[in-house]
Coordinates of C-alpha atoms and ligand atoms in Angstrom, one line a residue:
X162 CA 0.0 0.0 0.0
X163 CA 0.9 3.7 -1.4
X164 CA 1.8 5.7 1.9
X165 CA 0.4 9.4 2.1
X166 CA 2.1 12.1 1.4
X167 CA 2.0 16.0 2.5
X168 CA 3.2 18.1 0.3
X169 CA 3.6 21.7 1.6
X170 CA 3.9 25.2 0.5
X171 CA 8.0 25.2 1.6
X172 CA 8.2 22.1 -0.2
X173 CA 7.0 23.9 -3.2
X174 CA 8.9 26.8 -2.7
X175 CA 12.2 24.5 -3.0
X176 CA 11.3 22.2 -6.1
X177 CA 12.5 23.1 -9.5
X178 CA 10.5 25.5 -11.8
X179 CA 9.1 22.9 -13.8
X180 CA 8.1 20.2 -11.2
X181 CA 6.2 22.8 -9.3
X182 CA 4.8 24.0 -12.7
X183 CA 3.8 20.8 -13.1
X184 CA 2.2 19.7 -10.2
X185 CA 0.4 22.9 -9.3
X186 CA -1.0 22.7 -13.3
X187 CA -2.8 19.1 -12.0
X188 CA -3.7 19.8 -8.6
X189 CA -7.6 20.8 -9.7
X190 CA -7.6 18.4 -11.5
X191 CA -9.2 17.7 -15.3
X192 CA -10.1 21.1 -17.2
X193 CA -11.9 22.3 -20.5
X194 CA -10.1 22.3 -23.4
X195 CA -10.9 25.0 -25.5
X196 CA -9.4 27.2 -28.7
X197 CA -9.7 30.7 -28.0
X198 CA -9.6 32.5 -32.0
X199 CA -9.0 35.9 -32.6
X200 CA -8.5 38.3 -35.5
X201 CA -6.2 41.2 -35.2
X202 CA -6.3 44.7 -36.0
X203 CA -4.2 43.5 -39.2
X204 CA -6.2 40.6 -40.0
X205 CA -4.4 38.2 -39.1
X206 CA -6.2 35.2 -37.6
X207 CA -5.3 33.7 -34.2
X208 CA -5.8 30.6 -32.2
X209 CA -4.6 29.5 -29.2
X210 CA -5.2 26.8 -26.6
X211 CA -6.4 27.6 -22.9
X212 CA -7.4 25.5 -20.1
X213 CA -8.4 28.1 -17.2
X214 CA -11.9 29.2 -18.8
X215 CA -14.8 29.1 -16.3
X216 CA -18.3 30.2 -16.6
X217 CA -18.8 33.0 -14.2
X218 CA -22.6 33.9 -14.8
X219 CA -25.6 32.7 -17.0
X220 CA -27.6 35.6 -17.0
X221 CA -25.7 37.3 -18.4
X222 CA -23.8 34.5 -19.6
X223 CA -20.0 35.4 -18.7
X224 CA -17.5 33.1 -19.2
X225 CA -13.6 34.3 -17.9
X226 CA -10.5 33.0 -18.7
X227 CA -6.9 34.0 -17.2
X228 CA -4.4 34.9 -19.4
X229 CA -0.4 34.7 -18.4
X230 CA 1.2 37.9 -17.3
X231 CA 1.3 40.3 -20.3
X232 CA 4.9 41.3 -19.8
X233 CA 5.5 39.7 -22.9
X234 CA 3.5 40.0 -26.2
X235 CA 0.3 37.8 -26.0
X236 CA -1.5 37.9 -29.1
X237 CA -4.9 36.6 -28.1
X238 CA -5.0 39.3 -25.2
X239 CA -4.0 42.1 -27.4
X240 CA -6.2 41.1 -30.4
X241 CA -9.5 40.3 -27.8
X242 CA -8.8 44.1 -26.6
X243 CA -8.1 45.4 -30.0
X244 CA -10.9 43.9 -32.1
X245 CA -13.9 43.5 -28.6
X246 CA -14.7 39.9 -30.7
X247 CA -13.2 36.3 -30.2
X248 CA -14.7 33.0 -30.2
X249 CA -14.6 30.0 -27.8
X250 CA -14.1 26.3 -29.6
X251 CA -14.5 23.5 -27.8
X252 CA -11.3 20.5 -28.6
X253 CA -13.0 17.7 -29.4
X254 CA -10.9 14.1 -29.7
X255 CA -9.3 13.6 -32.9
X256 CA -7.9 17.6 -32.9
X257 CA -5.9 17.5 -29.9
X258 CA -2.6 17.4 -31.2
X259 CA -3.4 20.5 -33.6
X260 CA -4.9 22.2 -30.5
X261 CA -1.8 21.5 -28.6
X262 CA 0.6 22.8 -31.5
X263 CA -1.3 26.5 -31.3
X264 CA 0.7 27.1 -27.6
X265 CA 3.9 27.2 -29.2
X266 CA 5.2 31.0 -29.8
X267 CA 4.4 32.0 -33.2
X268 CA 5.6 35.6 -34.8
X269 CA 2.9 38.3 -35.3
X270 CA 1.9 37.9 -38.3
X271 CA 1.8 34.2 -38.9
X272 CA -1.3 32.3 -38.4
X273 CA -1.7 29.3 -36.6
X274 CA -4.9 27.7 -38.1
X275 CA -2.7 27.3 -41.1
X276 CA 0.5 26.3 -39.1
X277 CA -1.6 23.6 -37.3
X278 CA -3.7 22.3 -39.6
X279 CA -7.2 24.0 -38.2
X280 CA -9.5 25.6 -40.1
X281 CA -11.1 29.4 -39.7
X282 CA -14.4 30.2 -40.5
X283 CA -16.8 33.2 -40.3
X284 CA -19.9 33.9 -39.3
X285 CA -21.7 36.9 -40.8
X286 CA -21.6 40.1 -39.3
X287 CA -18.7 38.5 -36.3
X288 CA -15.4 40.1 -36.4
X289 CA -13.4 36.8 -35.1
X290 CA -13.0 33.7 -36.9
X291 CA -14.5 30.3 -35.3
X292 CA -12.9 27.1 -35.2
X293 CA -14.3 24.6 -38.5
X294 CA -13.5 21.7 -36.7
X295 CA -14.7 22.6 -33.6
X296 CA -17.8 21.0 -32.4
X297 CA -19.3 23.4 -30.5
X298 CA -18.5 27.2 -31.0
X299 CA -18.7 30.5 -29.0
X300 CA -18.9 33.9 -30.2
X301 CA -17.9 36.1 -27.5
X302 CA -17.7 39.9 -26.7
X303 CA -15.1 41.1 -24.4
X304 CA -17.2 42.5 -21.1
X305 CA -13.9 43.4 -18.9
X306 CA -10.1 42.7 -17.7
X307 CA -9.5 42.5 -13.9
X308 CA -5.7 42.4 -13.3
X309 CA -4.8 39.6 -10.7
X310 CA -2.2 40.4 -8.2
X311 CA 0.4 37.7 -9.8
X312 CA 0.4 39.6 -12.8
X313 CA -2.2 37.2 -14.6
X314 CA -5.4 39.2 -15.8
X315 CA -9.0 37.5 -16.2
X316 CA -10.7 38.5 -18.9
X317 CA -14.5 38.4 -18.8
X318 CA -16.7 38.1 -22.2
X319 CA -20.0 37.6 -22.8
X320 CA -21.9 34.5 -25.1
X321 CA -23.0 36.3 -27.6
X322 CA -24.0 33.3 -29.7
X323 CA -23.4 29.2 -29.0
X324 CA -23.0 27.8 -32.8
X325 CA -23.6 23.6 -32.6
X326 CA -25.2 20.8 -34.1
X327 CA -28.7 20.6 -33.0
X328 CA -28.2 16.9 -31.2
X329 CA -25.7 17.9 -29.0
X330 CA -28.4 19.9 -27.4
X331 CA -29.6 17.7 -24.4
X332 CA -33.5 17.7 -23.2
X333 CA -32.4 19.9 -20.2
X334 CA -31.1 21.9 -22.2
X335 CA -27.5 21.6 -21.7
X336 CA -25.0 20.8 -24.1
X337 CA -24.5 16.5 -24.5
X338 CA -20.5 17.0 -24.1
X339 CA -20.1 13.4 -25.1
X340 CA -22.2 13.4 -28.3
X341 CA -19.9 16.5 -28.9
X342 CA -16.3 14.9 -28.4
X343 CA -16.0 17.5 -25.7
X344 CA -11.9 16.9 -24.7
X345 CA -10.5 17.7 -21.0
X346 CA -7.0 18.7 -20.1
X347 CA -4.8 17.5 -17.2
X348 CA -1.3 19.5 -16.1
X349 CA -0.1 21.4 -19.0
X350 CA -0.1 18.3 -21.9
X351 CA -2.6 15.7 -21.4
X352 CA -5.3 15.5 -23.6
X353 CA -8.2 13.2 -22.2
X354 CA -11.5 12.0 -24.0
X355 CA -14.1 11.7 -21.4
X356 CA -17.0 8.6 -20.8
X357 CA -19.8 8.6 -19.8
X358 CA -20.8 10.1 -16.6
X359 CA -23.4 9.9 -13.9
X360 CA -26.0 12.5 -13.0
X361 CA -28.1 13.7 -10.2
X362 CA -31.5 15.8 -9.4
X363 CA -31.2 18.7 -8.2
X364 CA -30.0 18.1 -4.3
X365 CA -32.1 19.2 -1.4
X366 CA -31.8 18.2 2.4
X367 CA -35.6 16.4 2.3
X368 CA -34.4 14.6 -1.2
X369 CA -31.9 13.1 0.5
X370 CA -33.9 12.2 3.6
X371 CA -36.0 10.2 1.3
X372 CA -33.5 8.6 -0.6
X373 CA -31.8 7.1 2.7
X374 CA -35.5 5.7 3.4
X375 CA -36.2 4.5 0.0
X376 CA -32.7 2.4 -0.2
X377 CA -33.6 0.6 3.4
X378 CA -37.0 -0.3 1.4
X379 CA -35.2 -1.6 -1.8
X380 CA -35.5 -5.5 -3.0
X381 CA -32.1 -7.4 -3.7
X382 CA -32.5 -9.5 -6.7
X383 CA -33.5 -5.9 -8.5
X384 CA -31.0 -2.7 -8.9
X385 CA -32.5 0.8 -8.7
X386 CA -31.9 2.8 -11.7
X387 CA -31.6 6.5 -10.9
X388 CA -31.8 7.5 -13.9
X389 CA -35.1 6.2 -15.4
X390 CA -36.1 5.6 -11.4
X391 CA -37.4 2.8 -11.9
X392 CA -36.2 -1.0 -11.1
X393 CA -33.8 -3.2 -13.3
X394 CA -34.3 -6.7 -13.3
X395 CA -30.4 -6.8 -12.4
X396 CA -26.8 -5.4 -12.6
X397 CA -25.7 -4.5 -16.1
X398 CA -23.0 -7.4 -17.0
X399 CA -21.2 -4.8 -19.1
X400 CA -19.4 -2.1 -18.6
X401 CA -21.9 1.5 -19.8
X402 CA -19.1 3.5 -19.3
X403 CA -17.0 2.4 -21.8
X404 CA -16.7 4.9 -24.8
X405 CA -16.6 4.6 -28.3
X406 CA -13.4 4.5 -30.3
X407 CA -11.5 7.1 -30.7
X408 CA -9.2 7.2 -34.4
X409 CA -6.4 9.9 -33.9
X410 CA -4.3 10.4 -36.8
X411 CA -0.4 10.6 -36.2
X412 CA -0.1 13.9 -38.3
X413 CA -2.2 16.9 -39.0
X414 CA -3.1 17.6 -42.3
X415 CA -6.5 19.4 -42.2
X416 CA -7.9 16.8 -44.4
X417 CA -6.8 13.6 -42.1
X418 CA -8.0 15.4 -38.6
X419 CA -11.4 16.1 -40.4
X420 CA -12.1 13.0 -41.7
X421 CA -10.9 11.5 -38.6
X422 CA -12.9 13.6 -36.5
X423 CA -16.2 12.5 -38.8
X424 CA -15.7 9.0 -38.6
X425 CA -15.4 9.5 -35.1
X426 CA -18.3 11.1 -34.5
X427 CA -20.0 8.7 -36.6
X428 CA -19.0 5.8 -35.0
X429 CA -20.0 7.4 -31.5
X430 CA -23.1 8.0 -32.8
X431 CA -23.9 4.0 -34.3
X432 CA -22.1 3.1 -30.8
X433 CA -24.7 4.6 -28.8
X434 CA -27.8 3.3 -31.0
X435 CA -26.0 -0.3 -30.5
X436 CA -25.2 0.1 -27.0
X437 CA -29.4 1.4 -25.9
X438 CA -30.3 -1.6 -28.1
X439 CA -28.2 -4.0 -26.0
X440 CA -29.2 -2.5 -23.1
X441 CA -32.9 -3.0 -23.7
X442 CA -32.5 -6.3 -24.6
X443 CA -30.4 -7.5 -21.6
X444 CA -32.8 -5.8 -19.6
X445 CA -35.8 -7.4 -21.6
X446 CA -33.4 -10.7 -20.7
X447 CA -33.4 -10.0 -17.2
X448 CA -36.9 -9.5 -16.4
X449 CA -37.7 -12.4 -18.3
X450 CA -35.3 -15.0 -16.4
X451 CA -36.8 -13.4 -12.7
X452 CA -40.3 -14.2 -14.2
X453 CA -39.6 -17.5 -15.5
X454 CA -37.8 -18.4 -11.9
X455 CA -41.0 -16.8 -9.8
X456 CA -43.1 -19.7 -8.7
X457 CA -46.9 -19.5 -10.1
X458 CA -48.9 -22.4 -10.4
X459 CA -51.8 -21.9 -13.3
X460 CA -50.7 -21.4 -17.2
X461 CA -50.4 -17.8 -18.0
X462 CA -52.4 -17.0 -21.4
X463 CA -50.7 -14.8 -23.9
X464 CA -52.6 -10.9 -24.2
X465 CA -52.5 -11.2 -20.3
X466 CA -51.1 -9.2 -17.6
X467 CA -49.9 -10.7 -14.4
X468 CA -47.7 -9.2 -11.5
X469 CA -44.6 -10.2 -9.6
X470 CA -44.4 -10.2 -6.0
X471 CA -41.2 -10.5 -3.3
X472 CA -42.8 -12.4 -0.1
X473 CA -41.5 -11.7 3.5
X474 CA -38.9 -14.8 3.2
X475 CA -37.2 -12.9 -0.3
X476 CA -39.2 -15.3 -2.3
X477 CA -40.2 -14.0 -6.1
X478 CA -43.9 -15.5 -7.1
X479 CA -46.2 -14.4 -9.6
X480 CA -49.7 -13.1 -9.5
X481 CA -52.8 -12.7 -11.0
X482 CA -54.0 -10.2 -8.7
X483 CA -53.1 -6.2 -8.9
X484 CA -51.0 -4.1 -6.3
X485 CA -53.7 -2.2 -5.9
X486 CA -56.3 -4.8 -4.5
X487 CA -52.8 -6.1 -2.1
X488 CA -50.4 -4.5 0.0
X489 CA -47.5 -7.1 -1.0
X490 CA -44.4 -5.4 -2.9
X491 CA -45.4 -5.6 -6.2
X492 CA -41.6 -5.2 -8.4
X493 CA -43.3 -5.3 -11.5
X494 CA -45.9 -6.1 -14.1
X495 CA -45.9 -8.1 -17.0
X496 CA -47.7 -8.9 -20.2
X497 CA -47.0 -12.3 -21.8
X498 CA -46.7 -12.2 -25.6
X499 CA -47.1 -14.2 -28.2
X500 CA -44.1 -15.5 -28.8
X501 CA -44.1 -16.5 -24.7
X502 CA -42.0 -13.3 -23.9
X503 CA -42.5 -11.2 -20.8
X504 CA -43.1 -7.7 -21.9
X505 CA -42.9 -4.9 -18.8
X506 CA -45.9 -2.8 -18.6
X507 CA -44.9 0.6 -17.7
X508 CA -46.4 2.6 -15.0
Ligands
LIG1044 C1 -2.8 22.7 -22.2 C2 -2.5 24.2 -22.3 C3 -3.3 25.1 -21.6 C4 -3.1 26.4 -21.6 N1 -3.9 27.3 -20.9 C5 -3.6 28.6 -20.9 C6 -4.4 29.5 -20.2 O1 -5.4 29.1 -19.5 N2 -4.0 30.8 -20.1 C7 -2.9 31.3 -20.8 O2 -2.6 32.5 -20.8 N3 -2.1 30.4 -21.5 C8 -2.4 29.1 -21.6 N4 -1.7 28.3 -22.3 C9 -0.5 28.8 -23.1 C10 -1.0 29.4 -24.4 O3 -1.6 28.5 -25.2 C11 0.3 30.0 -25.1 O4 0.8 31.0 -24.3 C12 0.0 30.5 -26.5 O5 1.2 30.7 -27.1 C13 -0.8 31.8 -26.4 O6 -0.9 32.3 -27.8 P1 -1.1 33.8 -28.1 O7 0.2 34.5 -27.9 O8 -1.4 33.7 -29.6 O9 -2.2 34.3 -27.3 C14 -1.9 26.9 -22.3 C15 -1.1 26.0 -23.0 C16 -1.4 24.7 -22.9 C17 -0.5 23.7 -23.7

């Protein structure tokens, strides 16, 4: 076993430049990875990665990012106060390695779209170019700049527009980061695609009263699913978090890192579809073997609905009669088709 360690501000003070670099770049652990693209007064476009954007507001929607001390020239700083227009692209996986070729130094009047194999594109009546191969865009307009007291200064801009695809919106209206190939950074030069993750209602101290009370009331042979809330017949045998493939081309012509990003999202796409249909057929699966095992002693008749009970002793048996005409704990109903399958009814 690992022993702990404690690492402490003199022990920073004394490490070399780059291991404290390093570790205090990873100590928040995994941030957005995002283009910011400019266009300066000459117009020149620019793009440049940055990890340290946070949202600050939605209404108005601010978004801030910091930007390194200005003591030496930084182009997307001087171009986002020059020009008041710049645009927020998200990394998705495929274009990492172009993304992480724009935080090299460049000269003036070079851009790095072309250098790095990224594309610029325009919006009508926006002064900034957005990121082609972006999947989810961000037009911004610069709000204000609060200089920090280490010299870094946090920009604050406001969405002016969010340009997508229309299914990466989700039904709550958030963006489906996933279906979008969102990427996350670690430290200064890790590039990570992110799986599937897990989410929650909105938390309050009675929800959570009820939930502890709910889980002491819960059958064994059946898993809660939070996020239909309703039972499963039993623990997925795969693992849901697994993501798609991912193809990442070793170099960078616009052309490869497109198509790759395409197939990509493609296959993510087909992934999904396969992955609900295998999920609704283990569960169908599932359901059917706990019927099957529940003890019942007549012939169920196809077109029927019958309903499955747990006894006192953890016992599963079958039923003709309702929940509602019994106090038993009914875990589900069930039609019988034709072809002798158990279909759930819902509700
Ligand atoms: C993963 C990663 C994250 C970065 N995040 C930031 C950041 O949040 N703020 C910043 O000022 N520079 C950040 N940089 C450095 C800039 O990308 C780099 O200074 C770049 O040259 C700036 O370009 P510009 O001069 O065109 O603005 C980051 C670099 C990397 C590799």
């Amino acid at each position: 076993m690992s022993n702990l360690v404690h690492i402490t501000e003199d022990d920073m003070k004394e490490m070399d430049r780059i291991s404290r670099l390093n570790l205090v770049n990873s100590i928040t652990g995994f941030k957005p990875a995002n283009l910011i693209a400019t266009r300066s007064e000459h117009g020149v476009n620019n793009v440049a990665i940055f990890s340290s954007i946070v949202h600050l507001g939605s209404n108005p929607p601010l978004i801030g990012h910091v930007t390194r001390p200005v003591t030496v020239p930084r182009h997307t700083y001087s171009n986002i106060k020059a020009n008041g227009e710049y645009t927020i692209n998200h990394v998705p996986e495929g274009l990492e390695e172009a993304a992480h070729l724009t935080s090299a130094n460049y000269p003036e009047d070079l851009s790095e779209f072309e250098t790095c194999g990224l594309t610029p594109s325009f919006v009508k009546g926006f002064n900034a170019p957005i990121v082609k191969e972006s999947p989810v865009s961000l037009l911004m307009e610069f709000h204000e700049e609060v200089p920090l007291s280490n010299g870094t200064v946090l920009i604050i801009g406001k969405v002016k527009s969010v340009i997508m695809k229309d299914d990466f919106r989700a039904e709550n209206g958030s963006i489906d980061l996933l279906r979008a190939g969102t990427m996350a950074i670690s430290g200064l030069d890790t590039y990570h695609p992110v799986s599937e993750g897990r989410n929650f209602p909105y938390a309050t101290y009675e929800s959570i009263e009820e939930k502890v009370e709910q889980e002491a009331k819960r059958p064994d042979q059946v898993v809660f699913d939070e996020k239909t809330k309703s039972y499963n017949a039993s623990l997925l045998p795969y693992a849901t978090n697994v993501g798609a493939p991912v193809i990442k081309p070793n170099d960078l012509t616009h052309w490869k890192a497109s198509g790759a990003h395409k197939i990509t999202r493609h296959l993510q796409a087909k992934y999904e579809e396969l992955r609900t249909a295998y999920e609704e057929m283990t569960e169908l699966f599932r359901w059917n073997e706990l019927v099957y095992k529940a003890k019942f002693s007549f012939e169920p008749i196809a077109g029927e609905t019958y309903h499955l009970y747990r006894k006192e002793d953890d016992s599963i048996f079958l039923s003709m009669i309702p929940p509602t005409n019994w106090s038993k704990e009914c875990l589900g109903s069930f039609k019988l088709n034709s072809d002798q399958i158990w279909e759930k009814v819902l509700g």
